Amino acid sequence: MEWFEDEAFWLNYGPIMFDESHWAEARGIAESVCSIADLKKGNAVLDACCGPGRISVELALCGMDVTGVDITQAYLDAAAETAADEGVRLNLLNEDMRTFSAGEKRFDAAVNIYNSFGYCSTVDDDMEILHRIYESLKDGGTFVLECISRETAVRWFTEGEWFERAGMTVLTQFSVAGAWEGLVSRWILIDENGVRREHEFVQRLYSAADLRDRLLEMGFSDVGVYGGFDLSPYDYNAKTMVLVAGK
C-alpha cells in the first residue's frame, strides 16, 4: 500500500496542510482556472485528487459542473459537507486516479492543484494518473497542474522549520533524495497533551521541461509553463509551477 492510501495520515495531517490561509486562497485559484481554461457556466470540470474539496467547492460556486475524485473517503465526506453548507452540488467519487475512468463523460477542463502530484512509488504510476486525466478530457479541453518542480524545490529549499497550527506544534525536516530526484519530507506533530506523531514521505521532483515534454508525448497539443496562476513567467522568481495543457 502506498503511504497516501492510509486514511489515518490525512485525518491527522489534514488540519495542518489545509489551514485557513489555504482555504482563503481557493476562490482566487478557482477564478484563475476558469479564466485560464476559458470556462463557461455549466462546463464540466474534473478535480483530480480533490482532497476536502477546497477547489471543487469554489469551482462549483463559479457555476461549474464539478466532479471531485479522491482516494480518501473522509476528505470526500468533508467536501460534501462544505458543498452543502455553500449550497452547491458536487459529484464526488472515492477512486484511485491511477485506475479512474470517466466512462462516457468527458470534461471541459481538469485540475490537479496544490502539490498533489509526484507521490507514487514509480514514474509509471505518476504518468498513469496524467494519462487518465488526458483520456477524461474533451478534445479542446484544458488541464491545469500545479505542483512543486525540481527548480522551485532547489530555489526555495530549507532544511526545516517549526510553527504552531491547528492547536499543534509542527516540526518539519527536509532532505534531498538522490540527485534531486525527490524531496524527502518528515513531519512531526505534537499536540497539547504531548502526543507525538511522525510521518516521512518522498515527493518525486520533475523539472518543468521534463513534465512538459511528457505531457506532449502523451498527446496534449500544447503545454505552457508558468510561475503562478496569474500566468507569470516561469523564471528565477517562480514560487510554484503551473502547467497549462491543451488537448
JSON list of N, CA and C in Angstrom, two decimals, residues 59-108:
[
{"chain": "A", "resi": 59, "resn": "LEU", "atom": "N", "xyz": [-15.06, 26.08, -7.51]},
{"chain": "A", "resi": 59, "resn": "LEU", "atom": "CA", "xyz": [-15.40, 25.93, -8.93]},
{"chain": "A", "resi": 59, "resn": "LEU", "atom": "C", "xyz": [-16.91, 25.79, -9.10]},
{"chain": "A", "resi": 60, "resn": "ALA", "atom": "N", "xyz": [-17.54, 25.05, -8.19]},
{"chain": "A", "resi": 60, "resn": "ALA", "atom": "CA", "xyz": [-19.00, 24.91, -8.24]},
{"chain": "A", "resi": 60, "resn": "ALA", "atom": "C", "xyz": [-19.68, 26.25, -8.00]},
{"chain": "A", "resi": 61, "resn": "LEU", "atom": "N", "xyz": [-19.13, 27.05, -7.09]},
{"chain": "A", "resi": 61, "resn": "LEU", "atom": "CA", "xyz": [-19.68, 28.37, -6.83]},
{"chain": "A", "resi": 61, "resn": "LEU", "atom": "C", "xyz": [-19.53, 29.30, -8.04]},
{"chain": "A", "resi": 62, "resn": "CYS", "atom": "N", "xyz": [-18.55, 28.99, -8.89]},
{"chain": "A", "resi": 62, "resn": "CYS", "atom": "CA", "xyz": [-18.38, 29.74, -10.14]},
{"chain": "A", "resi": 62, "resn": "CYS", "atom": "C", "xyz": [-19.32, 29.24, -11.24]},
{"chain": "A", "resi": 63, "resn": "GLY", "atom": "N", "xyz": [-20.13, 28.23, -10.91]},
{"chain": "A", "resi": 63, "resn": "GLY", "atom": "CA", "xyz": [-21.12, 27.74, -11.86]},
{"chain": "A", "resi": 63, "resn": "GLY", "atom": "C", "xyz": [-20.72, 26.51, -12.64]},
{"chain": "A", "resi": 64, "resn": "MET", "atom": "N", "xyz": [-19.63, 25.87, -12.23]},
{"chain": "A", "resi": 64, "resn": "MET", "atom": "CA", "xyz": [-19.16, 24.70, -12.96]},
{"chain": "A", "resi": 64, "resn": "MET", "atom": "C", "xyz": [-19.84, 23.41, -12.47]},
{"chain": "A", "resi": 65, "resn": "ASP", "atom": "N", "xyz": [-19.90, 22.43, -13.36]},
{"chain": "A", "resi": 65, "resn": "ASP", "atom": "CA", "xyz": [-20.36, 21.08, -13.03]},
{"chain": "A", "resi": 65, "resn": "ASP", "atom": "C", "xyz": [-19.14, 20.29, -12.63]},
{"chain": "A", "resi": 66, "resn": "VAL", "atom": "N", "xyz": [-18.94, 20.11, -11.32]},
{"chain": "A", "resi": 66, "resn": "VAL", "atom": "CA", "xyz": [-17.66, 19.61, -10.80]},
{"chain": "A", "resi": 66, "resn": "VAL", "atom": "C", "xyz": [-17.75, 18.15, -10.35]},
{"chain": "A", "resi": 67, "resn": "THR", "atom": "N", "xyz": [-16.78, 17.37, -10.81]},
{"chain": "A", "resi": 67, "resn": "THR", "atom": "CA", "xyz": [-16.58, 16.00, -10.32]},
{"chain": "A", "resi": 67, "resn": "THR", "atom": "C", "xyz": [-15.25, 15.96, -9.59]},
{"chain": "A", "resi": 68, "resn": "GLY", "atom": "N", "xyz": [-15.30, 15.63, -8.30]},
{"chain": "A", "resi": 68, "resn": "GLY", "atom": "CA", "xyz": [-14.09, 15.51, -7.50]},
{"chain": "A", "resi": 68, "resn": "GLY", "atom": "C", "xyz": [-13.76, 14.06, -7.24]},
{"chain": "A", "resi": 69, "resn": "VAL", "atom": "N", "xyz": [-12.51, 13.68, -7.47]},
{"chain": "A", "resi": 69, "resn": "VAL", "atom": "CA", "xyz": [-12.06, 12.31, -7.27]},
{"chain": "A", "resi": 69, "resn": "VAL", "atom": "C", "xyz": [-10.95, 12.30, -6.23]},
{"chain": "A", "resi": 70, "resn": "ASP", "atom": "N", "xyz": [-11.08, 11.43, -5.23]},
{"chain": "A", "resi": 70, "resn": "ASP", "atom": "CA", "xyz": [-10.03, 11.31, -4.23]},
{"chain": "A", "resi": 70, "resn": "ASP", "atom": "C", "xyz": [-10.05, 9.91, -3.65]},
{"chain": "A", "resi": 71, "resn": "ILE", "atom": "N", "xyz": [-8.89, 9.49, -3.15]},
{"chain": "A", "resi": 71, "resn": "ILE", "atom": "CA", "xyz": [-8.74, 8.14, -2.60]},
{"chain": "A", "resi": 71, "resn": "ILE", "atom": "C", "xyz": [-9.17, 8.07, -1.14]},
{"chain": "A", "resi": 72, "resn": "THR", "atom": "N", "xyz": [-9.36, 9.24, -0.50]},
{"chain": "A", "resi": 72, "resn": "THR", "atom": "CA", "xyz": [-9.66, 9.30, 0.93]},
{"chain": "A", "resi": 72, "resn": "THR", "atom": "C", "xyz": [-11.13, 9.66, 1.15]},
{"chain": "A", "resi": 73, "resn": "GLN", "atom": "N", "xyz": [-11.91, 8.71, 1.61]},
{"chain": "A", "resi": 73, "resn": "GLN", "atom": "CA", "xyz": [-13.34, 8.91, 1.77]},
{"chain": "A", "resi": 73, "resn": "GLN", "atom": "C", "xyz": [-13.64, 10.01, 2.80]},
{"chain": "A", "resi": 74, "resn": "ALA", "atom": "N", "xyz": [-12.86, 10.10, 3.85]},
{"chain": "A", "resi": 74, "resn": "ALA", "atom": "CA", "xyz": [-13.11, 11.12, 4.88]},
{"chain": "A", "resi": 74, "resn": "ALA", "atom": "C", "xyz": [-13.01, 12.51, 4.28]},
{"chain": "A", "resi": 75, "resn": "TYR", "atom": "N", "xyz": [-12.11, 12.71, 3.34]},
{"chain": "A", "resi": 75, "resn": "TYR", "atom": "CA", "xyz": [-11.99, 14.01, 2.68]},
{"chain": "A", "resi": 75, "resn": "TYR", "atom": "C", "xyz": [-13.21, 14.28, 1.80]},
{"chain": "A", "resi": 76, "resn": "LEU", "atom": "N", "xyz": [-13.68, 13.24, 1.12]},
{"chain": "A", "resi": 76, "resn": "LEU", "atom": "CA", "xyz": [-14.87, 13.41, 0.28]},
{"chain": "A", "resi": 76, "resn": "LEU", "atom": "C", "xyz": [-16.08, 13.75, 1.14]},
{"chain": "A", "resi": 77, "resn": "ASP", "atom": "N", "xyz": [-16.17, 13.13, 2.31]},
{"chain": "A", "resi": 77, "resn": "ASP", "atom": "CA", "xyz": [-17.27, 13.45, 3.23]},
{"chain": "A", "resi": 77, "resn": "ASP", "atom": "C", "xyz": [-17.20, 14.92, 3.65]},
{"chain": "A", "resi": 78, "resn": "ALA", "atom": "N", "xyz": [-15.99, 15.40, 3.92]},
{"chain": "A", "resi": 78, "resn": "ALA", "atom": "CA", "xyz": [-15.81, 16.80, 4.30]},
{"chain": "A", "resi": 78, "resn": "ALA", "atom": "C", "xyz": [-16.17, 17.72, 3.14]},
{"chain": "A", "resi": 79, "resn": "ALA", "atom": "N", "xyz": [-15.79, 17.32, 1.92]},
{"chain": "A", "resi": 79, "resn": "ALA", "atom": "CA", "xyz": [-16.12, 18.11, 0.74]},
{"chain": "A", "resi": 79, "resn": "ALA", "atom": "C", "xyz": [-17.63, 18.20, 0.55]},
{"chain": "A", "resi": 80, "resn": "ALA", "atom": "N", "xyz": [-18.32, 17.09, 0.75]},
{"chain": "A", "resi": 80, "resn": "ALA", "atom": "CA", "xyz": [-19.78, 17.07, 0.61]},
{"chain": "A", "resi": 80, "resn": "ALA", "atom": "C", "xyz": [-20.43, 17.98, 1.64]},
{"chain": "A", "resi": 81, "resn": "GLU", "atom": "N", "xyz": [-19.91, 17.99, 2.85]},
{"chain": "A", "resi": 81, "resn": "GLU", "atom": "CA", "xyz": [-20.46, 18.83, 3.91]},
{"chain": "A", "resi": 81, "resn": "GLU", "atom": "C", "xyz": [-20.26, 20.31, 3.58]},
{"chain": "A", "resi": 82, "resn": "THR", "atom": "N", "xyz": [-19.06, 20.65, 3.09]},
{"chain": "A", "resi": 82, "resn": "THR", "atom": "CA", "xyz": [-18.79, 22.05, 2.73]},
{"chain": "A", "resi": 82, "resn": "THR", "atom": "C", "xyz": [-19.67, 22.48, 1.56]},
{"chain": "A", "resi": 83, "resn": "ALA", "atom": "N", "xyz": [-19.83, 21.59, 0.56]},
{"chain": "A", "resi": 83, "resn": "ALA", "atom": "CA", "xyz": [-20.68, 21.90, -0.59]},
{"chain": "A", "resi": 83, "resn": "ALA", "atom": "C", "xyz": [-22.12, 22.16, -0.14]},
{"chain": "A", "resi": 84, "resn": "ALA", "atom": "N", "xyz": [-22.61, 21.33, 0.78]},
{"chain": "A", "resi": 84, "resn": "ALA", "atom": "CA", "xyz": [-23.97, 21.51, 1.28]},
{"chain": "A", "resi": 84, "resn": "ALA", "atom": "C", "xyz": [-24.11, 22.85, 2.00]},
{"chain": "A", "resi": 85, "resn": "ASP", "atom": "N", "xyz": [-23.10, 23.20, 2.79]},
{"chain": "A", "resi": 85, "resn": "ASP", "atom": "CA", "xyz": [-23.12, 24.48, 3.52]},
{"chain": "A", "resi": 85, "resn": "ASP", "atom": "C", "xyz": [-23.15, 25.66, 2.55]},
{"chain": "A", "resi": 86, "resn": "GLU", "atom": "N", "xyz": [-22.46, 25.50, 1.40]},
{"chain": "A", "resi": 86, "resn": "GLU", "atom": "CA", "xyz": [-22.38, 26.58, 0.41]},
{"chain": "A", "resi": 86, "resn": "GLU", "atom": "C", "xyz": [-23.52, 26.53, -0.60]},
{"chain": "A", "resi": 87, "resn": "GLY", "atom": "N", "xyz": [-24.35, 25.49, -0.53]},
{"chain": "A", "resi": 87, "resn": "GLY", "atom": "CA", "xyz": [-25.50, 25.39, -1.42]},
{"chain": "A", "resi": 87, "resn": "GLY", "atom": "C", "xyz": [-25.16, 25.02, -2.85]},
{"chain": "A", "resi": 88, "resn": "VAL", "atom": "N", "xyz": [-24.07, 24.24, -3.02]},
{"chain": "A", "resi": 88, "resn": "VAL", "atom": "CA", "xyz": [-23.70, 23.79, -4.36]},
{"chain": "A", "resi": 88, "resn": "VAL", "atom": "C", "xyz": [-23.64, 22.26, -4.38]},
{"chain": "A", "resi": 89, "resn": "ARG", "atom": "N", "xyz": [-23.65, 21.72, -5.58]},
{"chain": "A", "resi": 89, "resn": "ARG", "atom": "CA", "xyz": [-23.62, 20.27, -5.75]},
{"chain": "A", "resi": 89, "resn": "ARG", "atom": "C", "xyz": [-22.28, 19.83, -6.31]},
{"chain": "A", "resi": 90, "resn": "LEU", "atom": "N", "xyz": [-21.72, 18.77, -5.73]},
{"chain": "A", "resi": 90, "resn": "LEU", "atom": "CA", "xyz": [-20.51, 18.14, -6.26]},
{"chain": "A", "resi": 90, "resn": "LEU", "atom": "C", "xyz": [-20.79, 16.67, -6.54]},
{"chain": "A", "resi": 91, "resn": "ASN", "atom": "N", "xyz": [-20.20, 16.16, -7.60]},
{"chain": "A", "resi": 91, "resn": "ASN", "atom": "CA", "xyz": [-20.21, 14.73, -7.85]},
{"chain": "A", "resi": 91, "resn": "ASN", "atom": "C", "xyz": [-18.88, 14.20, -7.31]},
{"chain": "A", "resi": 92, "resn": "LEU", "atom": "N", "xyz": [-18.93, 13.45, -6.22]},
{"chain": "A", "resi": 92, "resn": "LEU", "atom": "CA", "xyz": [-17.71, 13.03, -5.53]},
{"chain": "A", "resi": 92, "resn": "LEU", "atom": "C", "xyz": [-17.53, 11.52, -5.67]},
{"chain": "A", "resi": 93, "resn": "LEU", "atom": "N", "xyz": [-16.32, 11.13, -6.09]},
{"chain": "A", "resi": 93, "resn": "LEU", "atom": "CA", "xyz": [-16.03, 9.73, -6.35]},
{"chain": "A", "resi": 93, "resn": "LEU", "atom": "C", "xyz": [-14.82, 9.28, -5.54]},
{"chain": "A", "resi": 94, "resn": "ASN", "atom": "N", "xyz": [-14.99, 8.20, -4.79]},
{"chain": "A", "resi": 94, "resn": "ASN", "atom": "CA", "xyz": [-13.91, 7.62, -4.00]},
{"chain": "A", "resi": 94, "resn": "ASN", "atom": "C", "xyz": [-13.16, 6.62, -4.88]},
{"chain": "A", "resi": 95, "resn": "GLU", "atom": "N", "xyz": [-12.18, 7.12, -5.62]},
{"chain": "A", "resi": 95, "resn": "GLU", "atom": "CA", "xyz": [-11.43, 6.29, -6.54]},
{"chain": "A", "resi": 95, "resn": "GLU", "atom": "C", "xyz": [-9.96, 6.69, -6.55]},
{"chain": "A", "resi": 96, "resn": "ASP", "atom": "N", "xyz": [-9.14, 5.77, -7.02]},
{"chain": "A", "resi": 96, "resn": "ASP", "atom": "CA", "xyz": [-7.71, 5.97, -7.20]},
{"chain": "A", "resi": 96, "resn": "ASP", "atom": "C", "xyz": [-7.49, 6.53, -8.60]},
{"chain": "A", "resi": 97, "resn": "MET", "atom": "N", "xyz": [-6.82, 7.67, -8.71]},
{"chain": "A", "resi": 97, "resn": "MET", "atom": "CA", "xyz": [-6.63, 8.28, -10.03]},
{"chain": "A", "resi": 97, "resn": "MET", "atom": "C", "xyz": [-5.79, 7.41, -10.96]},
{"chain": "A", "resi": 98, "resn": "ARG", "atom": "N", "xyz": [-5.08, 6.44, -10.42]},
{"chain": "A", "resi": 98, "resn": "ARG", "atom": "CA", "xyz": [-4.31, 5.54, -11.29]},
{"chain": "A", "resi": 98, "resn": "ARG", "atom": "C", "xyz": [-5.20, 4.57, -12.04]},
{"chain": "A", "resi": 99, "resn": "THR", "atom": "N", "xyz": [-6.42, 4.39, -11.57]},
{"chain": "A", "resi": 99, "resn": "THR", "atom": "CA", "xyz": [-7.35, 3.46, -12.22]},
{"chain": "A", "resi": 99, "resn": "THR", "atom": "C", "xyz": [-8.67, 4.14, -12.59]},
{"chain": "A", "resi": 100, "resn": "PHE", "atom": "N", "xyz": [-8.77, 5.44, -12.38]},
{"chain": "A", "resi": 100, "resn": "PHE", "atom": "CA", "xyz": [-10.01, 6.18, -12.62]},
{"chain": "A", "resi": 100, "resn": "PHE", "atom": "C", "xyz": [-10.43, 6.14, -14.09]},
{"chain": "A", "resi": 101, "resn": "SER", "atom": "N", "xyz": [-11.72, 5.94, -14.29]},
{"chain": "A", "resi": 101, "resn": "SER", "atom": "CA", "xyz": [-12.30, 6.04, -15.63]},
{"chain": "A", "resi": 101, "resn": "SER", "atom": "C", "xyz": [-13.54, 6.91, -15.56]},
{"chain": "A", "resi": 102, "resn": "ALA", "atom": "N", "xyz": [-13.63, 7.87, -16.47]},
{"chain": "A", "resi": 102, "resn": "ALA", "atom": "CA", "xyz": [-14.79, 8.75, -16.50]},
{"chain": "A", "resi": 102, "resn": "ALA", "atom": "C", "xyz": [-15.96, 8.13, -17.24]},
{"chain": "A", "resi": 103, "resn": "GLY", "atom": "N", "xyz": [-15.78, 6.93, -17.77]},
{"chain": "A", "resi": 103, "resn": "GLY", "atom": "CA", "xyz": [-16.85, 6.30, -18.54]},
{"chain": "A", "resi": 103, "resn": "GLY", "atom": "C", "xyz": [-17.11, 7.07, -19.82]},
{"chain": "A", "resi": 104, "resn": "GLU", "atom": "N", "xyz": [-18.36, 7.37, -20.07]},
{"chain": "A", "resi": 104, "resn": "GLU", "atom": "CA", "xyz": [-18.72, 8.11, -21.29]},
{"chain": "A", "resi": 104, "resn": "GLU", "atom": "C", "xyz": [-18.54, 9.62, -21.12]},
{"chain": "A", "resi": 105, "resn": "LYS", "atom": "N", "xyz": [-18.43, 10.08, -19.89]},
{"chain": "A", "resi": 105, "resn": "LYS", "atom": "CA", "xyz": [-18.35, 11.52, -19.66]},
{"chain": "A", "resi": 105, "resn": "LYS", "atom": "C", "xyz": [-16.98, 12.06, -20.03]},
{"chain": "A", "resi": 106, "resn": "ARG", "atom": "N", "xyz": [-16.96, 13.24, -20.62]},
{"chain": "A", "resi": 106, "resn": "ARG", "atom": "CA", "xyz": [-15.72, 13.94, -20.92]},
{"chain": "A", "resi": 106, "resn": "ARG", "atom": "C", "xyz": [-15.81, 15.35, -20.36]},
{"chain": "A", "resi": 107, "resn": "PHE", "atom": "N", "xyz": [-14.68, 15.86, -19.90]},
{"chain": "A", "resi": 107, "resn": "PHE", "atom": "CA", "xyz": [-14.65, 17.13, -19.18]},
{"chain": "A", "resi": 107, "resn": "PHE", "atom": "C", "xyz": [-14.08, 18.25, -20.04]},
{"chain": "A", "resi": 108, "resn": "ASP", "atom": "N", "xyz": [-14.60, 19.46, -19.81]},
{"chain": "A", "resi": 108, "resn": "ASP", "atom": "CA", "xyz": [-14.08, 20.64, -20.49]},
{"chain": "A", "resi": 108, "resn": "ASP", "atom": "C", "xyz": [-12.73, 21.05, -19.92]}
]
